[in-house]
mmCIF file of C-alpha atoms and ligand atoms in Angstrom:
data_model
loop_
_atom_site.group_PDB
_atom_site.id
_atom_site.type_symbol
_atom_site.label_atom_id
_atom_site.label_comp_id
_atom_site.label_asym_id
_atom_site.label_seq_id
_atom_site.Cartn_x
_atom_site.Cartn_y
_atom_site.Cartn_z
ATOM 1 C CA MET A 1100 -102.917 56.523 -91.940
ATOM 2 C CA PRO A 1101 -102.480 53.412 -89.722
ATOM 3 C CA PRO A 1102 -100.751 53.925 -86.339
ATOM 4 C CA ALA A 1103 -96.967 54.506 -86.270
ATOM 5 C CA ALA A 1104 -94.920 51.420 -87.139
ATOM 6 C CA SER A 1105 -92.705 49.786 -84.513
ATOM 7 C CA LEU A 1106 -89.005 49.380 -85.279
ATOM 8 C CA ALA A 1107 -88.501 47.053 -82.298
ATOM 9 C CA THR A 1108 -86.630 43.777 -82.716
ATOM 10 C CA THR A 1109 -84.884 41.116 -80.648
ATOM 11 C CA ILE A 1110 -81.264 40.068 -81.161
ATOM 12 C CA ALA A 1111 -79.642 37.261 -79.168
ATOM 13 C CA GLY A 1112 -82.497 37.394 -76.655
ATOM 14 C CA SER A 1113 -82.085 41.145 -76.068
ATOM 15 C CA PRO A 1114 -84.912 43.516 -76.966
ATOM 16 C CA LEU A 1115 -83.914 46.555 -79.092
ATOM 17 C CA ALA A 1116 -86.313 49.535 -79.318
ATOM 18 C CA SER A 1117 -84.953 50.159 -82.844
ATOM 19 C CA CYS A 1118 -83.616 47.623 -85.339
ATOM 20 C CA LEU A 1119 -80.989 50.191 -86.458
ATOM 21 C CA TYR A 1120 -77.584 50.405 -84.795
ATOM 22 C CA ASN A 1121 -73.943 50.981 -85.621
ATOM 23 C CA ALA A 1122 -71.608 48.711 -87.556
ATOM 24 C CA SER A 1123 -68.462 47.901 -85.621
ATOM 25 C CA GLY A 1124 -65.822 50.271 -87.014
ATOM 26 C CA PRO A 1125 -66.804 53.914 -87.317
ATOM 27 C CA VAL A 1126 -66.999 56.045 -84.155
ATOM 28 C CA CYS A 1127 -67.250 53.229 -81.611
ATOM 29 C CA SER A 1128 -63.652 53.083 -80.330
ATOM 30 C CA THR A 1129 -63.639 55.421 -77.328
ATOM 31 C CA ALA A 1130 -65.948 55.756 -74.327
ATOM 32 C CA ASP A 1131 -67.085 59.174 -75.615
ATOM 33 C CA GLU A 1132 -67.986 57.710 -79.013
ATOM 34 C CA LEU A 1133 -69.808 54.802 -77.389
ATOM 35 C CA ASP A 1134 -71.654 57.255 -75.116
ATOM 36 C CA ALA A 1135 -72.784 59.190 -78.209
ATOM 37 C CA LEU A 1136 -74.227 55.972 -79.648
ATOM 38 C CA GLY A 1137 -75.874 55.300 -76.286
ATOM 39 C CA GLY A 1138 -77.499 58.736 -76.303
ATOM 40 C CA SER A 1139 -78.687 58.401 -79.915
ATOM 41 C CA ASP A 1140 -81.667 56.550 -81.417
ATOM 42 C CA ALA A 1141 -79.461 53.503 -82.165
ATOM 43 C CA GLY A 1142 -81.136 50.361 -80.827
ATOM 44 C CA ALA A 1143 -77.890 48.975 -79.415
ATOM 45 C CA ILE A 1144 -74.264 49.952 -78.834
ATOM 46 C CA LEU A 1145 -71.635 47.866 -80.643
ATOM 47 C CA SER A 1146 -67.954 48.389 -79.824
ATOM 48 C CA LYS A 1147 -65.008 48.557 -82.235
ATOM 49 C CA SER A 1148 -63.455 45.136 -82.823
ATOM 50 C CA ALA A 1149 -61.097 44.444 -79.938
ATOM 51 C CA THR A 1150 -57.771 42.660 -79.875
ATOM 52 C CA LEU A 1151 -55.919 41.318 -76.830
ATOM 53 C CA GLU A 1152 -53.748 44.431 -76.579
ATOM 54 C CA LYS A 1153 -54.285 48.035 -77.627
ATOM 55 C CA ARG A 1154 -53.330 48.740 -81.265
ATOM 56 C CA ALA A 1155 -52.521 51.959 -83.097
ATOM 57 C CA GLY A 1156 -53.565 50.449 -86.441
ATOM 58 C CA ASN A 1157 -52.217 51.271 -89.890
ATOM 59 C CA PRO A 1158 -50.590 54.568 -90.957
ATOM 60 C CA GLU A 1159 -52.819 57.465 -92.133
ATOM 61 C CA PRO A 1160 -54.506 58.357 -94.403
ATOM 62 C CA ARG A 1161 -56.434 55.137 -93.858
ATOM 63 C CA TYR A 1162 -60.098 56.116 -94.407
ATOM 64 C CA VAL A 1163 -61.359 58.035 -97.442
ATOM 65 C CA GLU A 1164 -64.928 58.829 -98.415
ATOM 66 C CA THR A 1165 -65.868 58.722 -102.091
ATOM 67 C CA SER A 1166 -69.030 59.773 -103.960
ATOM 68 C CA TRP A 1167 -70.297 56.170 -103.735
ATOM 69 C CA GLY A 1168 -69.007 55.112 -100.317
ATOM 70 C CA SER A 1169 -65.679 54.571 -98.619
ATOM 71 C CA ILE A 1170 -62.369 52.754 -98.633
ATOM 72 C CA ASN A 1171 -60.585 51.933 -95.382
ATOM 73 C CA SER A 1172 -57.522 50.185 -94.158
ATOM 74 C CA MET A 1173 -57.728 51.109 -90.487
ATOM 75 C CA GLY A 1174 -55.811 47.993 -89.403
ATOM 76 C CA LEU A 1175 -57.835 47.283 -86.257
ATOM 77 C CA PRO A 1176 -56.939 50.329 -84.164
ATOM 78 C CA ASN A 1177 -58.554 49.767 -80.762
ATOM 79 C CA GLU A 1178 -58.004 50.219 -77.043
ATOM 80 C CA GLY A 1179 -57.626 46.498 -76.266
ATOM 81 C CA TYR A 1180 -60.457 44.257 -75.045
ATOM 82 C CA ARG A 1181 -60.153 45.227 -71.354
ATOM 83 C CA TYR A 1182 -61.249 48.782 -72.232
ATOM 84 C CA TYR A 1183 -64.432 47.571 -73.955
ATOM 85 C CA LEU A 1184 -65.064 45.091 -71.155
ATOM 86 C CA ASP A 1185 -64.784 47.909 -68.600
ATOM 87 C CA TYR A 1186 -67.117 50.068 -70.701
ATOM 88 C CA ALA A 1187 -69.891 47.455 -70.398
ATOM 89 C CA ARG A 1188 -70.929 48.734 -66.947
ATOM 90 C CA ARG A 1189 -71.073 52.339 -68.179
ATOM 91 C CA ALA A 1190 -73.197 51.272 -71.173
ATOM 92 C CA GLN A 1191 -75.941 50.109 -68.814
ATOM 93 C CA ALA A 1192 -76.910 53.757 -68.153
ATOM 94 C CA PHE A 1193 -78.382 53.924 -71.677
ATOM 95 C CA GLY A 1194 -80.882 51.108 -71.163
ATOM 96 C CA LYS A 1195 -80.060 49.373 -74.433
ATOM 97 C CA PRO A 1196 -78.006 46.265 -75.251
ATOM 98 C CA TYR A 1197 -74.219 46.557 -75.375
ATOM 99 C CA PHE A 1198 -72.603 44.198 -77.891
ATOM 100 C CA MET A 1199 -68.841 43.673 -77.940
ATOM 101 C CA SER A 1200 -66.986 42.954 -81.175
ATOM 102 C CA VAL A 1201 -63.979 40.654 -80.800
ATOM 103 C CA SER A 1202 -61.260 40.232 -83.422
ATOM 104 C CA GLY A 1203 -58.240 38.502 -81.918
ATOM 105 C CA LEU A 1204 -55.135 38.276 -84.103
ATOM 106 C CA SER A 1205 -54.997 34.495 -83.580
ATOM 107 C CA HIS A 1206 -57.320 31.697 -82.468
ATOM 108 C CA ASP A 1207 -55.572 31.699 -79.079
ATOM 109 C CA ASP A 1208 -56.111 35.456 -78.687
ATOM 110 C CA ASN A 1209 -59.805 35.045 -79.473
ATOM 111 C CA ILE A 1210 -60.119 32.276 -76.861
ATOM 112 C CA ASP A 1211 -58.291 34.352 -74.234
ATOM 113 C CA ILE A 1212 -60.594 37.326 -74.850
ATOM 114 C CA ILE A 1213 -63.778 35.219 -74.851
ATOM 115 C CA LYS A 1214 -62.721 33.597 -71.541
ATOM 116 C CA ALA A 1215 -62.048 37.001 -69.987
ATOM 117 C CA LEU A 1216 -65.517 38.276 -70.966
ATOM 118 C CA ALA A 1217 -67.299 35.330 -69.306
ATOM 119 C CA ARG A 1218 -69.736 36.222 -66.521
ATOM 120 C CA GLU A 1219 -69.921 39.903 -67.533
ATOM 121 C CA GLU A 1220 -73.680 40.257 -67.698
ATOM 122 C CA ALA A 1221 -73.499 43.831 -69.001
ATOM 123 C CA ILE A 1222 -72.279 42.390 -72.332
ATOM 124 C CA SER A 1223 -75.515 41.340 -74.044
ATOM 125 C CA ALA A 1224 -73.774 39.473 -76.871
ATOM 126 C CA ILE A 1225 -70.447 39.070 -78.648
ATOM 127 C CA GLU A 1226 -69.945 39.683 -82.374
ATOM 128 C CA LEU A 1227 -66.916 37.615 -83.392
ATOM 129 C CA ASN A 1228 -65.305 39.310 -86.380
ATOM 130 C CA LEU A 1229 -64.238 36.650 -88.883
ATOM 131 C CA SER A 1230 -63.640 39.150 -91.644
ATOM 132 C CA CYS A 1231 -61.214 42.007 -91.008
ATOM 133 C CA PRO A 1232 -59.537 42.548 -94.406
ATOM 134 C CA ASN A 1233 -56.888 45.011 -93.284
ATOM 135 C CA VAL A 1234 -54.243 43.455 -91.065
ATOM 136 C CA PRO A 1235 -51.175 42.761 -93.230
ATOM 137 C CA GLY A 1236 -50.296 39.067 -93.121
ATOM 138 C CA LYS A 1237 -53.628 38.008 -91.539
ATOM 139 C CA PRO A 1238 -56.093 36.270 -93.868
ATOM 140 C CA GLN A 1239 -59.845 36.741 -93.397
ATOM 141 C CA THR A 1240 -60.882 33.667 -91.372
ATOM 142 C CA GLY A 1241 -64.356 33.685 -92.923
ATOM 143 C CA TYR A 1242 -62.900 32.773 -96.314
ATOM 144 C CA ASP A 1243 -61.325 29.617 -94.828
ATOM 145 C CA PHE A 1244 -64.212 27.289 -93.996
ATOM 146 C CA ASP A 1245 -62.049 24.718 -92.184
ATOM 147 C CA GLN A 1246 -60.371 27.340 -89.999
ATOM 148 C CA SER A 1247 -63.756 28.907 -89.245
ATOM 149 C CA ARG A 1248 -64.983 25.534 -87.966
ATOM 150 C CA VAL A 1249 -61.824 24.942 -85.909
ATOM 151 C CA LEU A 1250 -62.138 28.382 -84.300
ATOM 152 C CA LEU A 1251 -65.875 28.038 -83.577
ATOM 153 C CA GLU A 1252 -65.333 24.602 -82.005
ATOM 154 C CA ARG A 1253 -62.900 26.174 -79.556
ATOM 155 C CA ILE A 1254 -64.972 29.326 -79.009
ATOM 156 C CA PHE A 1255 -68.110 27.403 -78.047
ATOM 157 C CA GLU A 1256 -66.167 25.469 -75.401
ATOM 158 C CA HIS A 1257 -65.669 28.734 -73.515
ATOM 159 C CA VAL A 1258 -68.172 31.396 -74.489
ATOM 160 C CA ASP A 1259 -70.663 32.552 -71.863
ATOM 161 C CA GLN A 1260 -72.737 35.236 -73.633
ATOM 162 C CA PRO A 1261 -74.746 34.674 -76.842
ATOM 163 C CA LEU A 1262 -72.357 34.850 -79.796
ATOM 164 C CA GLY A 1263 -72.737 35.856 -83.441
ATOM 165 C CA VAL A 1264 -70.229 36.161 -86.258
ATOM 166 C CA LYS A 1265 -69.463 38.964 -88.683
ATOM 167 C CA LEU A 1266 -68.893 37.502 -92.113
ATOM 168 C CA PRO A 1267 -67.053 38.731 -95.164
ATOM 169 C CA PRO A 1268 -69.127 39.035 -98.348
ATOM 170 C CA TYR A 1269 -69.313 35.859 -100.440
ATOM 171 C CA PHE A 1270 -69.701 35.931 -104.207
ATOM 172 C CA ASP A 1271 -69.849 32.304 -105.329
ATOM 173 C CA LEU A 1272 -72.975 30.256 -104.535
ATOM 174 C CA PRO A 1273 -71.102 27.128 -103.298
ATOM 175 C CA HIS A 1274 -69.306 29.317 -100.767
ATOM 176 C CA PHE A 1275 -72.629 30.295 -99.175
ATOM 177 C CA ASP A 1276 -73.494 26.588 -98.825
ATOM 178 C CA MET A 1277 -70.085 25.774 -97.333
ATOM 179 C CA MET A 1278 -70.203 28.552 -94.742
ATOM 180 C CA ALA A 1279 -73.834 27.839 -93.860
ATOM 181 C CA ALA A 1280 -72.946 24.171 -93.269
ATOM 182 C CA VAL A 1281 -70.291 25.268 -90.756
ATOM 183 C CA LEU A 1282 -72.499 27.826 -88.978
ATOM 184 C CA ASN A 1283 -75.503 25.496 -88.706
ATOM 185 C CA ASP A 1284 -73.388 23.114 -86.600
ATOM 186 C CA PHE A 1285 -72.966 25.668 -83.791
ATOM 187 C CA PRO A 1286 -75.335 27.430 -81.354
ATOM 188 C CA ILE A 1287 -74.738 30.753 -83.084
ATOM 189 C CA ALA A 1288 -77.221 33.514 -82.181
ATOM 190 C CA PHE A 1289 -76.777 35.727 -85.259
ATOM 191 C CA VAL A 1290 -74.661 36.400 -88.322
ATOM 192 C CA THR A 1291 -73.847 39.887 -89.541
ATOM 193 C CA CYS A 1292 -73.681 40.182 -93.341
ATOM 194 C CA VAL A 1293 -71.421 41.843 -94.479
ATOM 195 C CA ASN A 1294 -68.056 43.315 -93.624
ATOM 196 C CA SER A 1295 -66.462 45.618 -96.202
ATOM 197 C CA ILE A 1296 -65.575 44.123 -99.608
ATOM 198 C CA GLY A 1297 -61.909 43.459 -99.013
ATOM 199 C CA ASN A 1298 -58.977 44.813 -100.956
ATOM 200 C CA GLY A 1299 -60.526 47.239 -103.384
ATOM 201 C CA LEU A 1300 -58.451 50.049 -104.885
ATOM 202 C CA VAL A 1301 -59.470 53.686 -105.326
ATOM 203 C CA VAL A 1302 -57.437 55.827 -107.722
ATOM 204 C CA ASP A 1303 -57.182 59.631 -107.752
ATOM 205 C CA THR A 1304 -56.750 60.577 -111.407
ATOM 206 C CA ASP A 1305 -55.531 64.117 -110.600
ATOM 207 C CA THR A 1306 -52.606 62.925 -108.512
ATOM 208 C CA GLU A 1307 -52.375 59.555 -110.343
ATOM 209 C CA SER A 1308 -52.118 57.972 -106.915
ATOM 210 C CA VAL A 1309 -53.855 55.662 -104.517
ATOM 211 C CA VAL A 1310 -55.880 57.462 -101.800
ATOM 212 C CA ILE A 1311 -54.945 55.546 -98.633
ATOM 213 C CA LYS A 1312 -51.449 54.784 -97.380
ATOM 214 C CA PRO A 1313 -51.530 51.202 -96.011
ATOM 215 C CA LYS A 1314 -51.116 48.142 -98.234
ATOM 216 C CA SER A 1315 -50.239 50.189 -101.347
ATOM 217 C CA GLY A 1316 -53.732 51.687 -101.354
ATOM 218 C CA PHE A 1317 -55.729 48.434 -101.036
ATOM 219 C CA GLY A 1318 -58.628 48.564 -98.563
ATOM 220 C CA GLY A 1319 -62.150 47.499 -97.618
ATOM 221 C CA ILE A 1320 -64.956 49.014 -99.682
ATOM 222 C CA GLY A 1321 -68.152 50.198 -97.963
ATOM 223 C CA GLY A 1322 -71.179 52.343 -98.770
ATOM 224 C CA ASP A 1323 -73.710 52.544 -101.620
ATOM 225 C CA PHE A 1324 -71.669 50.416 -103.965
ATOM 226 C CA ILE A 1325 -71.807 47.313 -101.731
ATOM 227 C CA LYS A 1326 -75.578 47.251 -101.097
ATOM 228 C CA PRO A 1327 -76.424 44.629 -103.772
ATOM 229 C CA THR A 1328 -73.675 42.348 -102.429
ATOM 230 C CA ALA A 1329 -74.856 42.872 -98.846
ATOM 231 C CA LEU A 1330 -78.488 42.145 -99.782
ATOM 232 C CA ALA A 1331 -77.452 38.967 -101.610
ATOM 233 C CA ASN A 1332 -75.546 37.775 -98.529
ATOM 234 C CA VAL A 1333 -78.440 38.599 -96.169
ATOM 235 C CA ARG A 1334 -80.877 36.778 -98.452
ATOM 236 C CA LYS A 1335 -78.718 33.695 -98.985
ATOM 237 C CA PHE A 1336 -77.929 33.187 -95.309
ATOM 238 C CA TYR A 1337 -81.568 33.856 -94.373
ATOM 239 C CA THR A 1338 -82.581 30.940 -96.578
ATOM 240 C CA LEU A 1339 -79.683 28.623 -95.631
ATOM 241 C CA LEU A 1340 -79.288 29.069 -91.877
ATOM 242 C CA ARG A 1341 -81.355 27.577 -89.047
ATOM 243 C CA GLU A 1342 -84.426 29.647 -88.232
ATOM 244 C CA ASP A 1343 -83.136 30.538 -84.777
ATOM 245 C CA ILE A 1344 -80.057 32.294 -86.229
ATOM 246 C CA ALA A 1345 -80.918 35.963 -86.778
ATOM 247 C CA ILE A 1346 -79.414 37.806 -89.738
ATOM 248 C CA ILE A 1347 -78.102 41.327 -89.205
ATOM 249 C CA GLY A 1348 -77.798 43.301 -92.429
ATOM 250 C CA CYS A 1349 -74.886 45.664 -92.991
ATOM 251 C CA GLY A 1350 -73.856 47.379 -96.205
ATOM 252 C CA GLY A 1351 -74.981 50.417 -98.162
ATOM 253 C CA VAL A 1352 -77.658 51.675 -95.770
ATOM 254 C CA LYS A 1353 -78.172 55.417 -95.926
ATOM 255 C CA THR A 1354 -81.987 55.715 -96.132
ATOM 256 C CA GLY A 1355 -85.038 54.076 -94.616
ATOM 257 C CA THR A 1356 -85.630 52.397 -97.975
ATOM 258 C CA ASP A 1357 -82.192 50.744 -97.821
ATOM 259 C CA ALA A 1358 -82.980 49.410 -94.337
ATOM 260 C CA PHE A 1359 -86.390 48.189 -95.569
ATOM 261 C CA GLU A 1360 -84.671 46.229 -98.361
ATOM 262 C CA HIS A 1361 -82.314 44.528 -95.883
ATOM 263 C CA ILE A 1362 -85.266 43.490 -93.698
ATOM 264 C CA LEU A 1363 -87.268 42.302 -96.704
ATOM 265 C CA CYS A 1364 -84.295 40.072 -97.591
ATOM 266 C CA GLY A 1365 -84.332 38.597 -94.067
ATOM 267 C CA ALA A 1366 -82.487 40.937 -91.697
ATOM 268 C CA SER A 1367 -83.766 41.199 -88.105
ATOM 269 C CA ALA A 1368 -81.632 44.300 -87.535
ATOM 270 C CA VAL A 1369 -79.595 46.635 -89.716
ATOM 271 C CA GLN A 1370 -76.187 48.154 -88.999
ATOM 272 C CA ILE A 1371 -74.909 51.446 -90.394
ATOM 273 C CA GLY A 1372 -71.229 52.119 -91.110
ATOM 274 C CA THR A 1373 -70.198 54.498 -93.905
ATOM 275 C CA GLN A 1374 -73.293 56.695 -93.465
ATOM 276 C CA LEU A 1375 -72.647 56.911 -89.702
ATOM 277 C CA MET A 1376 -69.131 58.179 -90.466
ATOM 278 C CA ARG A 1377 -70.564 60.757 -92.871
ATOM 279 C CA GLU A 1378 -73.595 61.960 -90.936
ATOM 280 C CA GLY A 1379 -72.886 61.200 -87.293
ATOM 281 C CA VAL A 1380 -75.214 59.544 -84.772
ATOM 282 C CA GLY A 1381 -78.195 61.610 -85.991
ATOM 283 C CA CYS A 1382 -78.462 59.089 -88.862
ATOM 284 C CA PHE A 1383 -80.278 56.619 -86.569
ATOM 285 C CA ALA A 1384 -83.187 58.989 -85.876
ATOM 286 C CA ARG A 1385 -83.447 60.115 -89.528
ATOM 287 C CA ILE A 1386 -83.241 56.627 -91.065
ATOM 288 C CA GLY A 1387 -85.575 55.327 -88.339
ATOM 289 C CA ARG A 1388 -88.170 57.990 -89.240
ATOM 290 C CA GLU A 1389 -87.851 57.177 -92.946
ATOM 291 C CA LEU A 1390 -88.195 53.435 -92.312
ATOM 292 C CA SER A 1391 -91.153 53.912 -90.013
ATOM 293 C CA THR A 1392 -92.931 56.164 -92.556
ATOM 294 C CA LEU A 1393 -92.348 53.656 -95.360
ATOM 295 C CA MET A 1394 -93.672 50.802 -93.186
ATOM 296 C CA GLN A 1395 -96.721 52.879 -92.280
ATOM 297 C CA GLU A 1396 -97.421 53.680 -95.952
ATOM 298 C CA LYS A 1397 -97.175 49.998 -96.793
ATOM 299 C CA GLY A 1398 -99.348 48.985 -93.833
ATOM 300 C CA TYR A 1399 -96.647 47.057 -91.975
ATOM 301 C CA PRO A 1400 -97.038 47.559 -88.204
ATOM 302 C CA ASP A 1401 -93.721 45.905 -87.296
ATOM 303 C CA ILE A 1402 -90.537 44.314 -88.652
ATOM 304 C CA ASP A 1403 -91.892 40.757 -88.505
ATOM 305 C CA SER A 1404 -94.754 41.578 -90.856
ATOM 306 C CA PHE A 1405 -92.366 41.877 -93.843
ATOM 307 C CA LYS A 1406 -89.060 40.347 -92.698
ATOM 308 C CA GLY A 1407 -87.738 37.864 -95.258
ATOM 309 C CA LYS A 1408 -90.835 38.172 -97.454
ATOM 310 C CA LEU A 1409 -88.947 39.113 -100.613
ATOM 311 C CA LYS A 1410 -90.882 37.904 -103.659
ATOM 312 C CA SER A 1411 -89.271 36.174 -106.619
ATOM 313 C CA LEU A 1412 -90.525 36.387 -110.184
ATOM 314 C CA ASP A 1413 -90.892 32.651 -110.756
HETATM 315 O O1 RRO B 2368 -60.028 48.054 -88.564
HETATM 316 C C1 RRO B 2368 -60.198 47.764 -89.772
HETATM 317 O O2 RRO B 2368 -59.342 47.986 -90.635
HETATM 318 C C2 RRO B 2368 -61.412 47.093 -90.240
HETATM 319 C C3 RRO B 2368 -61.993 46.014 -89.607
HETATM 320 BR BR1 RRO B 2368 -61.406 45.352 -87.965
HETATM 321 C C4 RRO B 2368 -63.092 45.356 -90.211
HETATM 322 O O3 RRO B 2368 -63.657 44.356 -89.712
HETATM 323 N N1 RRO B 2368 -63.524 45.823 -91.409
HETATM 324 C C5 RRO B 2368 -62.975 46.896 -92.009
HETATM 325 O O4 RRO B 2368 -63.412 47.289 -93.102
HETATM 326 N N2 RRO B 2368 -61.910 47.520 -91.414
#
């Protein structure tokens, strides 16, 4: 057997000992949850998307696990950005990057938050969430290419730290081209593909009812079911975006093989959401071991030796 494979990667100029870390959403809302991520094998700590003020989110039940994944309509419950800004200093104890997710309810809110984070060196990078599907009355910015450009123009006037964006999944090929044309015009450090598939509906046939309370049962779909969509988005943006923009894969990762597929499609790092909710922070060590074993079997010493090298049949 060749020597153990390295899972190390670099995102937004920050070295990560492991390319696996949490998706913004599950178990990253409180300092205790963030500490648990810090103490785990996750390569970075990413906070829950923050708004200007603390939010309780949507009524419960608002997260349900299914045999193939999950549906959620959390509605952006979070402690408000000041909490996650304050946590940045505490995160330093773990010796890994701390990324803050920002999801203001308006362009102005996003600008106010970004300005307030400036000069906080303990925040390694910002993930701007352009794709929350669950706030009633708030469209997903990432599906509006003009509004995405308007927001990014304003953001890059003020942002201090490296900044990436979390995108919704796209399904139509011209939409990939349109979003890539916007993103390539800005000094974006990374894009995270993908957020949950918005506004799915899960039905319980026994009760003949929806399974979550908000929005008449409509919610974001995550887990196994979304992996092919996530891989398609990783692959497309890997081929369309500037080389200096890293792709972070997110969607349907529960084994080392799933993570391998994301990297093969072009991901420099891989986030875990639904499986983290199901398994807890131990998933990073397990999936990391599985990925490392697979890489070793295939003779890949590191991520770069197979990143993006997906073969086509023509
Ligand atoms: O809090 C949520 O309802 C939520 C967010 Br901010 C998001 O970006 N994606 C998601 O599936 N749920």
